[in-house]
Tab-separated table of C-alpha atoms and ligand atoms in Angstrom:
chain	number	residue	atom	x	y	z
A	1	UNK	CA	-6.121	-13.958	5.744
A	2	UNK	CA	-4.947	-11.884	9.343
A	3	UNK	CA	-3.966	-15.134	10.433
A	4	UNK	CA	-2.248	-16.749	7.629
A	5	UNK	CA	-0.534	-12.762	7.484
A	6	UNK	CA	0.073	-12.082	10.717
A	7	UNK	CA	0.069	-15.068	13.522
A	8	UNK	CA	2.211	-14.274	16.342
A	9	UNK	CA	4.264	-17.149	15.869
A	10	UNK	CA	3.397	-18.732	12.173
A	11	UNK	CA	2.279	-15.809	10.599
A	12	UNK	CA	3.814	-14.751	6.419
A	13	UNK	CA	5.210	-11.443	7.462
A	14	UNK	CA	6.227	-12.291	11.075
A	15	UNK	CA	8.258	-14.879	9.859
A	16	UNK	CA	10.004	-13.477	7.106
A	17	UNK	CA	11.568	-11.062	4.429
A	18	UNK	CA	9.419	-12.078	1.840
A	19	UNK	CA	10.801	-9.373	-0.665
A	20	UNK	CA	13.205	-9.299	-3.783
A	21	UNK	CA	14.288	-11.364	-6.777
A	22	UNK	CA	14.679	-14.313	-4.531
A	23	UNK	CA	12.072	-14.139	-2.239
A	24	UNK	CA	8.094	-14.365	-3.074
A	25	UNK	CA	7.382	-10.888	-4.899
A	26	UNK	CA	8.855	-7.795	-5.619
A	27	UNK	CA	7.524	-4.097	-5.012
A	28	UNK	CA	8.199	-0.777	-6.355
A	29	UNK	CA	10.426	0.346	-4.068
A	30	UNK	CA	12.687	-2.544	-4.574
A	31	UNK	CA	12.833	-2.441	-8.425
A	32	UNK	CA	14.275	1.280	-8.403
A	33	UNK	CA	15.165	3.620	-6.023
A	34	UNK	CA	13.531	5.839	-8.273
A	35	UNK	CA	10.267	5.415	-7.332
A	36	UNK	CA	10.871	6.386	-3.269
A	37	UNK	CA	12.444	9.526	-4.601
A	38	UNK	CA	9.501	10.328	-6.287
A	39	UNK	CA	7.566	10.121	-3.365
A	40	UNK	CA	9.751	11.868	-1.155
A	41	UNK	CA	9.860	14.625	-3.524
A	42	UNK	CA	6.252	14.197	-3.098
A	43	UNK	CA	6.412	14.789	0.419
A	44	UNK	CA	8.853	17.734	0.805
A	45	UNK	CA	6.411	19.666	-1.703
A	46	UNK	CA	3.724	18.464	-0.187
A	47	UNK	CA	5.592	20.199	3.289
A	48	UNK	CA	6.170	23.298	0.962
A	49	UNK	CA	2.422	23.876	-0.056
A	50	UNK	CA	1.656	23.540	3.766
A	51	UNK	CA	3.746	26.666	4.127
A	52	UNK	CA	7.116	24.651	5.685
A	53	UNK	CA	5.641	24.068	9.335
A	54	UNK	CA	8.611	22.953	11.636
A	55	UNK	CA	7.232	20.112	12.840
A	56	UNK	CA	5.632	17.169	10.866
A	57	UNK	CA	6.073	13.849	10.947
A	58	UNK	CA	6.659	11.509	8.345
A	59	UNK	CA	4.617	8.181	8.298
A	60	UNK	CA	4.874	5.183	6.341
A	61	UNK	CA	2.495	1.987	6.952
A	62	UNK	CA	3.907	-1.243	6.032
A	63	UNK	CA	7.150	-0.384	4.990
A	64	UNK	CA	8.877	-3.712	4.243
A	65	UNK	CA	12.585	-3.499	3.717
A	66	UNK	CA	12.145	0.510	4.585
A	67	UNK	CA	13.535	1.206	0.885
A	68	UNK	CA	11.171	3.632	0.042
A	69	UNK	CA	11.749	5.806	3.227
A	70	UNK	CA	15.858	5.043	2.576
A	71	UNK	CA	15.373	6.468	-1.157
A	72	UNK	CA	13.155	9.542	0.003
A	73	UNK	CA	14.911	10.293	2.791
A	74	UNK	CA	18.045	10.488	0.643
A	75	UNK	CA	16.487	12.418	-2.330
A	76	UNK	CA	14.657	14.899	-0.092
A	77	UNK	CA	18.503	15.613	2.006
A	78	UNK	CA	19.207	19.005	0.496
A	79	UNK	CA	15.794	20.503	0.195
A	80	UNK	CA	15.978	23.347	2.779
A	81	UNK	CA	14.607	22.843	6.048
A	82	UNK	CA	12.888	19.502	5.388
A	83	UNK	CA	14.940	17.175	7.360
A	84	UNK	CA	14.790	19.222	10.292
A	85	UNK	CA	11.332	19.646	10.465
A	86	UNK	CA	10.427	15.959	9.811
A	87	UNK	CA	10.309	13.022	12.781
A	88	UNK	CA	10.250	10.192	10.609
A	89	UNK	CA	7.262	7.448	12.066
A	90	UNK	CA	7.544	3.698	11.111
A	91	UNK	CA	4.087	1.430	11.590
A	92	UNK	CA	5.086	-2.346	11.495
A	93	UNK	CA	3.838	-4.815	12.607
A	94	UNK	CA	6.296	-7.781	11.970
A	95	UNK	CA	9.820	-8.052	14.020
A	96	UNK	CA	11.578	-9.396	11.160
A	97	UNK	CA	11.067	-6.404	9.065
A	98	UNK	CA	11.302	-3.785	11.392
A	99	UNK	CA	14.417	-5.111	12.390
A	100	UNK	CA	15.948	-4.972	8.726
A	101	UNK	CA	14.020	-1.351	8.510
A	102	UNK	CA	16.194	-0.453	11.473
A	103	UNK	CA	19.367	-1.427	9.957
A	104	UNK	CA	18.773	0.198	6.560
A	105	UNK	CA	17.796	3.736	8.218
A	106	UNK	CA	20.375	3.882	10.505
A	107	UNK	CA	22.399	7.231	10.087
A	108	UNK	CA	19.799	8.454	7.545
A	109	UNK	CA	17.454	10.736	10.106
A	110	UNK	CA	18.256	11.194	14.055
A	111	UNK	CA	14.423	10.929	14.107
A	112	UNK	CA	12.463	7.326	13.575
A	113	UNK	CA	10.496	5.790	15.532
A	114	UNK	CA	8.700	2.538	15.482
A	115	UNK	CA	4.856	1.848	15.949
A	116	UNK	CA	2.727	-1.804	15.862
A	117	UNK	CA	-0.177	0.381	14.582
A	118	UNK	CA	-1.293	3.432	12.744
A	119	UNK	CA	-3.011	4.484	15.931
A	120	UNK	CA	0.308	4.916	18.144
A	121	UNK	CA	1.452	7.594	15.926
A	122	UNK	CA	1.230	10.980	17.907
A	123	UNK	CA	-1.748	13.270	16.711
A	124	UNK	CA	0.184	16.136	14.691
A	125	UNK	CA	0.615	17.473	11.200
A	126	UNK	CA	2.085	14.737	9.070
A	127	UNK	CA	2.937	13.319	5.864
A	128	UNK	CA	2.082	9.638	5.527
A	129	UNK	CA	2.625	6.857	2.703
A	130	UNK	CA	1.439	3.726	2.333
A	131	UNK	CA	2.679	1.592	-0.701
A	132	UNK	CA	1.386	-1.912	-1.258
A	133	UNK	CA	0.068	-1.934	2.939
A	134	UNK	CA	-3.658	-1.795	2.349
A	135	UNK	CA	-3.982	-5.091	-0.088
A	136	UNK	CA	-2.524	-6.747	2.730
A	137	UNK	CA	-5.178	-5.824	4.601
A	138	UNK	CA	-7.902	-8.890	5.800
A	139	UNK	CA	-11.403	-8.591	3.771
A	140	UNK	CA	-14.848	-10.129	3.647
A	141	UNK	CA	-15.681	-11.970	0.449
A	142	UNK	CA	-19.527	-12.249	-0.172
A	143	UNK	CA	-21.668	-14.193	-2.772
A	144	UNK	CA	-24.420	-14.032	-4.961
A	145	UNK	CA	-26.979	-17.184	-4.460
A	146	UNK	CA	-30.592	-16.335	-5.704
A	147	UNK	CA	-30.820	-12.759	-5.037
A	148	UNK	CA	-29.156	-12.760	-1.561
A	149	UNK	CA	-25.412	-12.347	-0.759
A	150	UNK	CA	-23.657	-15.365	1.758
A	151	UNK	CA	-20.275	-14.301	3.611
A	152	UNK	CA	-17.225	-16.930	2.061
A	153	UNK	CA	-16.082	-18.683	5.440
A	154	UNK	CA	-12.771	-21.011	5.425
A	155	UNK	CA	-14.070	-24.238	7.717
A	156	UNK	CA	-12.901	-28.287	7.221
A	157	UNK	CA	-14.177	-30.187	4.730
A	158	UNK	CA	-15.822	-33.294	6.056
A	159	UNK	CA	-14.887	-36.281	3.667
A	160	UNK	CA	-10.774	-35.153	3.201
A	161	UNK	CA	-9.692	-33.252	6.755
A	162	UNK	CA	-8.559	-30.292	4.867
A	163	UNK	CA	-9.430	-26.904	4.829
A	164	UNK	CA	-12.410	-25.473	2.165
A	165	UNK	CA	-13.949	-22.801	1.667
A	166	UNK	CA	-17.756	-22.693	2.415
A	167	UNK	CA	-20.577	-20.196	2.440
A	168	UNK	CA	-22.319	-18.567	5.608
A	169	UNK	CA	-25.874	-20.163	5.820
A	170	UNK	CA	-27.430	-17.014	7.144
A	171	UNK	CA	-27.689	-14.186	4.167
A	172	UNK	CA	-26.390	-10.440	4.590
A	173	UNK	CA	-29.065	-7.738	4.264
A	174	UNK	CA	-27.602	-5.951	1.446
A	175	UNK	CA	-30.063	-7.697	-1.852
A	176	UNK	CA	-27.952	-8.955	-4.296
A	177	UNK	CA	-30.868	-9.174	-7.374
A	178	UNK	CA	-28.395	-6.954	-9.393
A	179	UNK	CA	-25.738	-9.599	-9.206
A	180	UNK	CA	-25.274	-12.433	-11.334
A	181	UNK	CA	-25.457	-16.329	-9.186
A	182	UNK	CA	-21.447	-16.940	-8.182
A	183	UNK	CA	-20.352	-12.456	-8.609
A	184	UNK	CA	-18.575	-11.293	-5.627
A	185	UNK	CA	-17.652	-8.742	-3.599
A	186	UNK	CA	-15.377	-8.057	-1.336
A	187	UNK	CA	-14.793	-5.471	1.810
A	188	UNK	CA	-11.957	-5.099	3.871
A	189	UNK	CA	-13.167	-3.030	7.290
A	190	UNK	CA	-9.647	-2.628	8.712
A	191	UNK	CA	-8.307	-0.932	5.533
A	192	UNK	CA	-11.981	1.655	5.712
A	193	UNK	CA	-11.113	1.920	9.780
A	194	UNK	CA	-7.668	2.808	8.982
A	195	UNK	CA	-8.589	5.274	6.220
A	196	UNK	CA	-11.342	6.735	7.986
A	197	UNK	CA	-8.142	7.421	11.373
A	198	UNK	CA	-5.957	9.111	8.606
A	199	UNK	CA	-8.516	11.351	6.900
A	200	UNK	CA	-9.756	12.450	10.508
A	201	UNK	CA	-5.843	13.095	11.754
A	202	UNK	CA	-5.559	15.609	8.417
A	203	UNK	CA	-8.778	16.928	8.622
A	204	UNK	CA	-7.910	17.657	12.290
A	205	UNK	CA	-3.816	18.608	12.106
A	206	UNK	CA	-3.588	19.112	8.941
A	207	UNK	CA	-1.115	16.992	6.218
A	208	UNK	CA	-1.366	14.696	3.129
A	209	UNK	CA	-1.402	11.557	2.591
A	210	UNK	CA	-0.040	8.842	-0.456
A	211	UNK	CA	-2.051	5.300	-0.617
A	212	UNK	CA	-0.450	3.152	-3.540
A	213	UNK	CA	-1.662	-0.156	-4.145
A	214	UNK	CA	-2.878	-2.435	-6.815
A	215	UNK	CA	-6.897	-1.584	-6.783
A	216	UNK	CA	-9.637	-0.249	-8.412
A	217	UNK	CA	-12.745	2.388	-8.244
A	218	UNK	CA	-16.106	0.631	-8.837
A	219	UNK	CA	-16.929	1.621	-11.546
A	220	UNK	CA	-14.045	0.527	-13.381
A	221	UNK	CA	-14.701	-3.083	-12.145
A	222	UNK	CA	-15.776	-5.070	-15.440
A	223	UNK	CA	-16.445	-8.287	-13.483
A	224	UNK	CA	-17.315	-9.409	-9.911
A	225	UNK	CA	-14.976	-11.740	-8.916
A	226	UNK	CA	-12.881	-12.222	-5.793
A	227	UNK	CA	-9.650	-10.787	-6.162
A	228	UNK	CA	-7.833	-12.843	-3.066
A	229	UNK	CA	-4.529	-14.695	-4.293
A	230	UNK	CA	-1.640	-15.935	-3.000
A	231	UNK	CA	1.744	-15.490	-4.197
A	232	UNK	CA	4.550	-18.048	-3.117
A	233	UNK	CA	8.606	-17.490	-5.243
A	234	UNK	CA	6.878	-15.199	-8.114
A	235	UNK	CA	3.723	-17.626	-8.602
A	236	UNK	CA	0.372	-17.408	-7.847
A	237	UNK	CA	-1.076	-20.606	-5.425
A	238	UNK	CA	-4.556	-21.945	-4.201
A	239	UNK	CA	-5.390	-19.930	-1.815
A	240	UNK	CA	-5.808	-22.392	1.151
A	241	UNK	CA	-2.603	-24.307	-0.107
A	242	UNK	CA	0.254	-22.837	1.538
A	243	UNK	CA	-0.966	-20.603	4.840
A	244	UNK	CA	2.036	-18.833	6.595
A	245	UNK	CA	4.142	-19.266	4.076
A	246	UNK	CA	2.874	-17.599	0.757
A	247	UNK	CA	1.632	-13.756	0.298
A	248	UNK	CA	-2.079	-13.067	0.124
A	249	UNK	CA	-3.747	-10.071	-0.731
A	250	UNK	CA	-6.480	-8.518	-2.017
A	251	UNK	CA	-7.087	-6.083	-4.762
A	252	UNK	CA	-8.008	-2.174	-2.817
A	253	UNK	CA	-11.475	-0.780	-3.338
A	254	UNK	CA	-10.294	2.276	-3.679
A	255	UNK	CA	-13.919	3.668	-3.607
A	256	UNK	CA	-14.606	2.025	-0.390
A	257	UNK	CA	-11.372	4.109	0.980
A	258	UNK	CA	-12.571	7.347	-0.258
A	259	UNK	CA	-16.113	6.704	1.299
A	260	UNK	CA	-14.336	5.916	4.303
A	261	UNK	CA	-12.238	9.285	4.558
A	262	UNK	CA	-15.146	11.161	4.029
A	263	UNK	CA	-15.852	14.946	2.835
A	264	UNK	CA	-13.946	16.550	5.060
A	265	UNK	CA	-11.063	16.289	3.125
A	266	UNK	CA	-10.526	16.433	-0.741
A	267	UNK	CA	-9.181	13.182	-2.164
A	268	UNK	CA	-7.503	13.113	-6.054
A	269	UNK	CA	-6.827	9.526	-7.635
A	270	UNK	CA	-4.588	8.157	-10.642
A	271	UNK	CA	-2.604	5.559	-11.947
A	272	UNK	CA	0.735	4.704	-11.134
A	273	UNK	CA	1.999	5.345	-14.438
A	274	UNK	CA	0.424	9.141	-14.402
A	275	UNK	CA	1.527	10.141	-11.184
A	276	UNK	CA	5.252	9.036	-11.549
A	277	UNK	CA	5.387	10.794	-14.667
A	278	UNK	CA	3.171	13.972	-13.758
A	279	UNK	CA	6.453	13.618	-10.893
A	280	UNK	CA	9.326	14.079	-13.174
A	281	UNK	CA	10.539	10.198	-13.061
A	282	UNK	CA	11.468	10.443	-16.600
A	283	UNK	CA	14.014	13.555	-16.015
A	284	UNK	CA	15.392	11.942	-12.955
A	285	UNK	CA	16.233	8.808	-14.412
A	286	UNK	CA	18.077	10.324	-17.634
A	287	UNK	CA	19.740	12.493	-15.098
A	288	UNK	CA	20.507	9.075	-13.359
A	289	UNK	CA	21.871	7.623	-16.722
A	290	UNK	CA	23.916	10.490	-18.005
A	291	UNK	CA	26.459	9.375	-14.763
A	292	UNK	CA	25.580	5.522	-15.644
A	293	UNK	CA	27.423	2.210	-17.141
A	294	UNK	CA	25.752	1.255	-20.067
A	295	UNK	CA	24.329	-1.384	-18.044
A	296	UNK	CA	23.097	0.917	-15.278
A	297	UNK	CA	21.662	3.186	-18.066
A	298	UNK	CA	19.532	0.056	-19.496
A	299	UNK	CA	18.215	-1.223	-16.051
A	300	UNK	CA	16.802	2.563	-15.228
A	301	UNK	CA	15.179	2.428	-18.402
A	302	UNK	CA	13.699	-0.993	-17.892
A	303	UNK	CA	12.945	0.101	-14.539
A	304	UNK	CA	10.557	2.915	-15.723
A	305	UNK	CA	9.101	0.485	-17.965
A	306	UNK	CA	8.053	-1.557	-15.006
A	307	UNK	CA	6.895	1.221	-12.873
A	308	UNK	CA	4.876	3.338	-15.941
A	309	UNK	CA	3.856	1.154	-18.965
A	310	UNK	CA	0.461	0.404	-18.929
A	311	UNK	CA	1.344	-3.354	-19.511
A	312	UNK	CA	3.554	-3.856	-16.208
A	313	UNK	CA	2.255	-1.827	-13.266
A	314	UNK	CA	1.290	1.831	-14.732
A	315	UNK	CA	-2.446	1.282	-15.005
A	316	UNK	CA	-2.736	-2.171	-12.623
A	317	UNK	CA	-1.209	0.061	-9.846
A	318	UNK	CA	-3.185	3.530	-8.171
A	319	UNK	CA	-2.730	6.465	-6.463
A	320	UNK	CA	-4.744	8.198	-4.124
A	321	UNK	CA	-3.812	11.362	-1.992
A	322	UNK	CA	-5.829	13.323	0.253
A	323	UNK	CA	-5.120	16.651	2.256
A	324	UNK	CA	-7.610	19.266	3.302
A	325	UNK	CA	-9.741	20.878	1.783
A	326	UNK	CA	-8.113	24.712	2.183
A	327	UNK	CA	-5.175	23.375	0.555
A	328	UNK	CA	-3.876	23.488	-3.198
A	329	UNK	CA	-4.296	19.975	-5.160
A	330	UNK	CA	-0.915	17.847	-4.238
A	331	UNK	CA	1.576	17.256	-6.618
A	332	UNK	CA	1.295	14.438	-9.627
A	333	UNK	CA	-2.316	14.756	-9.934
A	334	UNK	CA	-2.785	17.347	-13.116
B	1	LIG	N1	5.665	-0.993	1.479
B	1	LIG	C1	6.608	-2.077	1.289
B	1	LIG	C2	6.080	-3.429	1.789
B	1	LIG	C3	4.748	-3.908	1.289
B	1	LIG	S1	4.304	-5.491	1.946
B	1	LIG	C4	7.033	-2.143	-0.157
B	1	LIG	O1	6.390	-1.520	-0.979
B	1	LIG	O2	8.003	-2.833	-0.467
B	1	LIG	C5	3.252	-5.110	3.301
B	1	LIG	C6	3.928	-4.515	4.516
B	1	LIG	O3	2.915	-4.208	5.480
B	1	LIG	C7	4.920	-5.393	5.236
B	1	LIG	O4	5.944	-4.566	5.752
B	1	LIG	C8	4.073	-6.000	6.356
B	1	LIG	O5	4.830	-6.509	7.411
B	1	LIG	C9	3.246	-4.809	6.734
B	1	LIG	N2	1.972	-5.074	7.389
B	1	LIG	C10	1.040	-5.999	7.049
B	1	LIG	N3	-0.047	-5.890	7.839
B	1	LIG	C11	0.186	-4.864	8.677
B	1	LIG	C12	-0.556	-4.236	9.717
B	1	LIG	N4	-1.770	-4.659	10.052
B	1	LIG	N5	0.007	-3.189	10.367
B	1	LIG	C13	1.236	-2.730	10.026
B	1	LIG	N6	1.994	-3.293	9.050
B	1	LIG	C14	1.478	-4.337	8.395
């Protein structure tokens, strides 16, 4: 999965802008600009409840075409004091996209910088948001067999050439006599090192943080299957079939990320659909439409749709914040 993602040279997001109608899937950010102004509302009260420090930075992990800082940055413009205390901090790691980042933010802050990982970003108070980032994350798939759990390998199967998937020979120690023969489960240890930096940068500086993502808490999984798939032009592929050149993710444990973070900070968690409306997206987009075409006024409305109904991303998609413990429960999470 890190290599099929993120090869130097044949790698999915090194390669390309895999984004929009015409590309191989479509995000939040890029159905309405209404969901980045949510979250950079999100941010500047987030700034407020800290007591307006002058200097914080703004983070965003895997920002793609850098719509949702473009559409925060805008929406948070006249909210007093907020641009000047914010350096805005970009973590990237593929050229392509941090190239197209660069041209969309240009003239929007006299403060971005760009990072190849989360730990490059100076050790201060900050704000940080990560939307659809952690699913693209690399994780471990393990099996069931007769009580034991194998780790999922990819190796070459013998009789065609091609690559297969196959099972670890040697058994993990966790017991799997719980577990159905064939459940699985899966961890992703970059995603729990990378939560466990951010919780201990905002238990140390101080801050908030905004994970969004397509995921689940444990107990709300019904069934143990992998959730790894591959998305090439809006379809879902064999996993193996198209390396480099489709999207693969993996559904966040969202549990696993709070266990990571630890107690030293408070964490709150949601769906998508909650938290953008617990956010005023409903008011902002009539506000939208009352200066609309017709047409404009119908897309905002089918663009809530998508972003709240429980049947497009509302319940499918989370959110999880965290900020210390001293400080009042962040916005969106009543
Ligand atoms: N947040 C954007 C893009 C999501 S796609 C949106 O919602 O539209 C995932 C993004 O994470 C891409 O920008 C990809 O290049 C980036 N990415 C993937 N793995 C990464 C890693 N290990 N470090 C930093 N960025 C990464």
């Amino acid at each position: 999965m890190e290599l099929a993602l993120s090869h130097p040279k044949y790698g999915y997001y090194i390669t390309r802008d895999p984004f929009g109608t015409e590309g191989d899937f479509i995000t939040a950010p890029e159905i309405s600009q209404l969901f980045g102004e949510m979250i950079g509302i999100w941010c500047a009260y987030s700034w407020q409840q800290m007591g307006c420090p002058e200097h914080i930075l703004l983070v965003e992990l895997g920002p793609g075409r850098g719509t949702l800082m473009q559409d925060a940055l805008r929406a948070t413009r006249h909210i007093s004091g907020f641009h000047q205390a914010i350096s805005v901090h970009m973590v990237e790691t593929s050229p392509v996209l941090a190239r197209l980042q660069q041209e969309k933010l240009a003239g929007c802050h006299p403060r971005i910088n760009w990072h190849l990982e989360f730990q490059e970003v100076p050790a201060i108070p900050m704000l940080l948001v990560a939307n659809e980032f952690f699913d693209a994350l690399p994780v471990h798939q393990y099996i069931s067999i007769g009580g034991k759990f194998h780790e999922q390998y990819v190796g070459i199967d013998k009789l065609t050439g091609e690559l297969a998937f196959t099972l670890s020979p040697i058994h993990i120690a966790l017991p799997a006599h719980d577990y159905p023969d064939g459940a699985m489960f899966e961890r992703c240890p970059v995603g729990e090192m990378i939560a466990a930096d951010i919780a201990g940068r905002i238990r140390d500086h101080g801050g908030a943080a905004l994970v969004i993502d397509y995921g689940y808490k444990r107990e709300e999984l019904k069934e143990y299957a992998g959730s790894v798939q591959a998305v090439k032009a809006h379809h879902y592929q064999k996993l193996l079939d198209h390396l480099g050149e489709a999207d693969i993710t993996a559904h966040v444990d969202f549990s696993a990320l709070s266990t990571a973070m630890g107690k030293d900070v408070q964490s709150f968690y949601t769906t998508q659909g909650a938290f953008l409306t617990h956010m005023g997206i409903d008011n902002r987009a009539m506000m939208l439409a009352e200066k609309a075409t017709p047409k404009q006024a119908e897309d905002l409305r089918n663009a809530v749709d998508r972003l709240v109904s429980s049947h497009n991303m509302g319940e499918l998609f989370k959110v999880m914040a965290i900020c210390p413990h001293h400080q009042p429960p962040p916005a969106g999470f009543q």
